Amino acid sequence: MSTPYEPYLLTADGTADFGALRRYEERGGWAAARRAVTEMTPAEVIGLVKAAGLRGRGGAGFPAGVKWGFVPPPDRVPGPRYLVVNADESEPGTFKDQALLETDPHLTLEGAVIAAYAIGAETIYIYIRGEMPAEARILQEAIHEAYGAGHLGAGLYDTATRMDVTVHRGAGAYICGEETALLTSLEGGRGYPRIKPPFPAFSGLFGQPTIINNVETLANVPAIVNRGVAWFRSMGTEQSPGGKIFSLSGHLKRPGNYEAPLGIGLLTLLHDPRYGAGPWQERPFKAVIPGGSSVPVLRADELDVRMDFESLQAAGTMLGSGGVIAMDESVDMVEVLYNLARFYHHESCGQCTPCREGTGWTARILRRFHENRGREEDLALLLDIADQMMGKTICPLADALAMPVKSHVTKFPDEFRRHMGGEIPRYVPPSSWAVG
Amino acid sequence: MSLAFSERARAEIDRLLARYPTRGAATLPVLRVAEREFGGIDDDVMVLVADTLDLSPAQVRGVFSFYTHLRRPGWGKYVLQVCATLSCALRGCEGLADHLEARLGIRAGQTTPDRRFTLLKVECLARCGESPVLQVNDDMYVNVTPAKADAILESLP
């Protein structure tokens, strides 16, 4: 970066309770929605976001403009279109959407209005985690303000466009962050993912064309409309343009959300005093999960990587949601994996056998290790189960455990061998308490 | 069936139904209304919700059982949720949980005999940068030390 990075996502000061609209408008807020709706065609908005190269910030990294472009024209599929905001943030280690909604609800709302306009939707549903009642209230208040100011409702900006928003609270289920499970849940069912195709862009919510976008993805859109493609592409990398909120947690002096250009060094995020500021108790890092709990873990000697989609893929892991979990040398990787296995077993919806059974088997084998009763053959067994889970299910939840299993077992085999009746060093994570 | 929604709740349900093209889509929102109205969701409440939405009771039971965040019958006045997932585990949520178990004299998953507190171990609450995290009903508390947890509990009416 020749010029210093200027944040455009986390720009609000403090929480957004009352008067959020006035403060947002003072920072130039809602000008992009007005401009998109009154001066641009939907196709132009899609073209702009495509050209900017904005990739989904929820985990998969799919280009947002391309996704919007999948919505078929009304003569092919008639009836309403829906824009669904995925605010069901629940990937362990990720808390960026929570911050965006708490501090600046109008930013996401504005992005959602622009996206809805682009795909021809007049109805927006915001599916927010049940565990975020405060953020749901803040959003509701912001929506009320936006209706009052003419940013939502009928005759939007004196055009024929109409825009309605409904906040829909989830009720505690990680799987509902998966976009098709989210749709099933929004329709009033158990949160079961659906087989694709049909893709939601064709047949989604209530059987109608639907686009689901993550909160942070939408929060990028107003700035792209305001400042253009060249500005957006001046940050980040060729394949991963723009800025990103990185959620830092675990053994850091300054855990928290930090906005930085994509492609920033992981070591910078971990050590720079502006970001993580190094290990909290001066013990060196042992391992770092770079993109939320589902992605392969990196060893201490693998941390010299750039935080963008392509670099992390080349390093054998993923950017995912950008949730960086740092672990120092006091951590026992067996306990880390046991904690994650328990999580995914708890959150498996149970539809697909490889996931329902595989997450349970994995958790039970790891419990054996936790109780210092691991066996040498269990290492191969864990890898075999992970292979049986990868890519064999409707949604990626099975992969989300299989990838950590493979990376933990292959990168830290000696730690597992210490749990075969030998002397186990002191560990940090509390899996013994957490079971049940 | 004796159980019924209040006038106010019925008006709220009507407003909710207007926001969806199907009645079934209002299941979670109406369960939320029922949770407030009746203090928890037992079988009778599920039958009432099913009736209200023209769904079968089995359908509503199936949905209810899928989601962990809806109030179960028998839960205490205050539901204490301690996040136990990795980031919180790395920053000492076990100590917080141990402390609450000792202070309340119950294990995670249990309710105090006076029905004041239910203690739950839950999965990621999306506040990983400020762990340990404790959610008390709708209120989120972060960076919770045992002393801070004591102060929070003592401040509850």
Coordinates of C-alpha atoms in Angstrom, one line a residue, chain B:
Chain B
M1 CA -58.2 -25.5 25.0
S2 CA -58.0 -22.9 27.8
L3 CA -54.8 -21.3 26.7
A4 CA -55.2 -18.2 24.6
F5 CA -53.1 -15.2 23.4
S6 CA -54.0 -11.8 24.9
E7 CA -55.6 -9.2 22.7
R8 CA -52.2 -7.4 22.5
A9 CA -50.4 -10.5 21.5
R10 CA -53.0 -11.3 18.8
A11 CA -52.6 -7.8 17.4
E12 CA -48.8 -8.3 17.3
I13 CA -49.3 -11.7 15.6
D14 CA -51.5 -10.1 12.9
R15 CA -48.8 -7.5 12.2
L16 CA -46.2 -10.3 11.9
L17 CA -48.4 -12.4 9.6
A18 CA -48.7 -9.4 7.2
R19 CA -44.9 -9.5 6.7
Y20 CA -44.8 -13.0 5.2
P21 CA -46.5 -14.7 2.2
T22 CA -47.2 -17.8 4.2
R23 CA -48.5 -18.3 7.8
G24 CA -45.8 -20.9 8.5
A25 CA -43.0 -18.4 8.0
A26 CA -44.2 -16.6 11.1
T27 CA -43.5 -19.7 13.3
L28 CA -40.3 -18.4 15.0
P29 CA -41.6 -14.9 15.4
V30 CA -44.9 -16.2 16.9
L31 CA -42.9 -18.6 19.2
R32 CA -41.1 -15.4 20.4
V33 CA -44.4 -13.8 21.2
A34 CA -45.6 -16.9 23.0
E35 CA -42.3 -17.0 25.0
R36 CA -43.0 -13.5 26.3
E37 CA -46.7 -14.1 26.8
F38 CA -46.4 -17.4 28.7
G39 CA -42.9 -17.2 30.1
G40 CA -41.8 -20.4 28.3
I41 CA -43.0 -22.8 25.6
D42 CA -44.6 -26.0 26.8
D43 CA -46.7 -28.5 24.8
D44 CA -50.0 -26.5 25.3
V45 CA -48.3 -23.4 24.0
M46 CA -47.1 -25.3 21.0
V47 CA -50.6 -26.5 20.2
L48 CA -51.8 -22.9 20.5
V49 CA -49.1 -21.7 18.1
A50 CA -50.0 -24.5 15.7
D51 CA -53.6 -23.5 15.9
T52 CA -52.9 -19.9 15.4
L53 CA -50.8 -20.6 12.3
D54 CA -52.9 -23.4 10.8
L55 CA -50.0 -25.8 11.3
S56 CA -50.0 -29.3 12.8
P57 CA -48.8 -29.5 16.4
A58 CA -46.1 -31.9 15.3
Q59 CA -44.8 -29.3 12.8
V60 CA -44.4 -26.7 15.6
R61 CA -42.9 -29.2 18.0
G62 CA -40.4 -30.1 15.4
V63 CA -39.4 -26.5 14.8
F64 CA -39.3 -25.7 18.5
S65 CA -37.0 -28.6 19.3
F66 CA -34.5 -27.6 16.6
Y67 CA -33.7 -24.2 18.1
T68 CA -31.9 -23.9 21.4
H69 CA -32.6 -20.3 22.2
L70 CA -36.3 -20.5 22.8
R71 CA -37.3 -20.7 26.5
R72 CA -38.0 -24.1 27.7
P73 CA -40.7 -24.7 30.4
G74 CA -39.1 -24.8 33.9
W75 CA -36.2 -22.4 33.0
G76 CA -35.5 -19.8 35.7
K77 CA -36.4 -16.1 35.7
Y78 CA -32.8 -15.4 34.5
V79 CA -31.2 -17.6 32.0
L80 CA -27.4 -17.4 32.3
Q81 CA -25.6 -18.5 29.1
V82 CA -21.8 -18.9 29.2
C83 CA -20.2 -19.3 25.8
A84 CA -17.9 -22.4 25.8
T85 CA -16.6 -22.3 22.3
L86 CA -12.9 -22.1 21.4
S87 CA -12.2 -18.4 21.6
C88 CA -13.9 -18.1 25.0
A89 CA -12.2 -21.3 26.1
L90 CA -8.8 -19.8 25.3
R91 CA -9.6 -16.9 27.6
G92 CA -11.0 -18.7 30.6
C93 CA -14.7 -19.3 30.3
E94 CA -14.2 -22.5 32.2
G95 CA -13.3 -20.5 35.3
L96 CA -16.4 -18.4 34.9
A97 CA -18.6 -21.4 34.5
D98 CA -17.0 -23.1 37.5
H99 CA -17.6 -20.0 39.5
L100 CA -21.2 -19.7 38.6
E101 CA -21.8 -23.4 39.3
A102 CA -20.3 -23.1 42.7
R103 CA -22.1 -19.8 43.5
L104 CA -25.5 -21.1 42.4
G105 CA -25.0 -24.7 43.7
I106 CA -26.1 -26.2 40.3
R107 CA -24.4 -27.7 37.3
A108 CA -24.6 -26.3 33.8
G109 CA -28.0 -27.2 32.4
Q110 CA -29.8 -27.0 35.7
T111 CA -32.1 -24.5 37.4
T112 CA -31.9 -23.3 41.0
P113 CA -34.6 -24.7 43.2
D114 CA -36.1 -21.2 43.6
R115 CA -36.4 -21.0 39.8
R116 CA -34.4 -17.8 39.8
F117 CA -31.5 -18.9 37.7
T118 CA -30.9 -21.4 34.9
L119 CA -27.2 -21.9 33.9
L120 CA -26.5 -23.0 30.4
K121 CA -23.3 -23.7 28.5
V122 CA -23.9 -22.5 25.0
E123 CA -22.0 -22.3 21.7
C124 CA -20.4 -19.2 20.2
L125 CA -22.2 -16.0 21.0
A126 CA -20.2 -13.9 18.5
R127 CA -18.4 -11.8 21.0
C128 CA -15.1 -13.7 20.8
G129 CA -12.9 -10.6 21.1
E130 CA -14.3 -9.8 24.6
S131 CA -14.4 -13.2 26.1
P132 CA -15.4 -14.6 28.6
V133 CA -18.9 -13.8 27.6
L134 CA -22.1 -14.1 29.7
Q135 CA -25.6 -13.5 28.3
V136 CA -28.3 -12.9 30.9
N137 CA -31.7 -13.2 29.2
D138 CA -31.4 -10.5 26.5
D139 CA -28.4 -8.7 28.0
M140 CA -24.8 -9.4 26.9
Y141 CA -21.9 -9.0 29.3
V142 CA -18.3 -9.2 28.1
N143 CA -14.9 -9.7 29.7
V144 CA -16.7 -11.3 32.6
T145 CA -14.4 -12.1 35.5
P146 CA -15.9 -14.1 38.5
A147 CA -16.1 -10.8 40.5
K148 CA -17.9 -9.1 37.6
A149 CA -20.3 -12.0 37.4
D150 CA -21.1 -11.7 41.1
A151 CA -21.8 -8.0 40.6
I152 CA -24.1 -8.7 37.6
L153 CA -26.1 -11.4 39.5
E154 CA -26.4 -9.1 42.6
S155 CA -27.7 -6.2 40.4
L156 CA -30.6 -8.3 39.1
P157 CA -34.0 -7.4 40.5

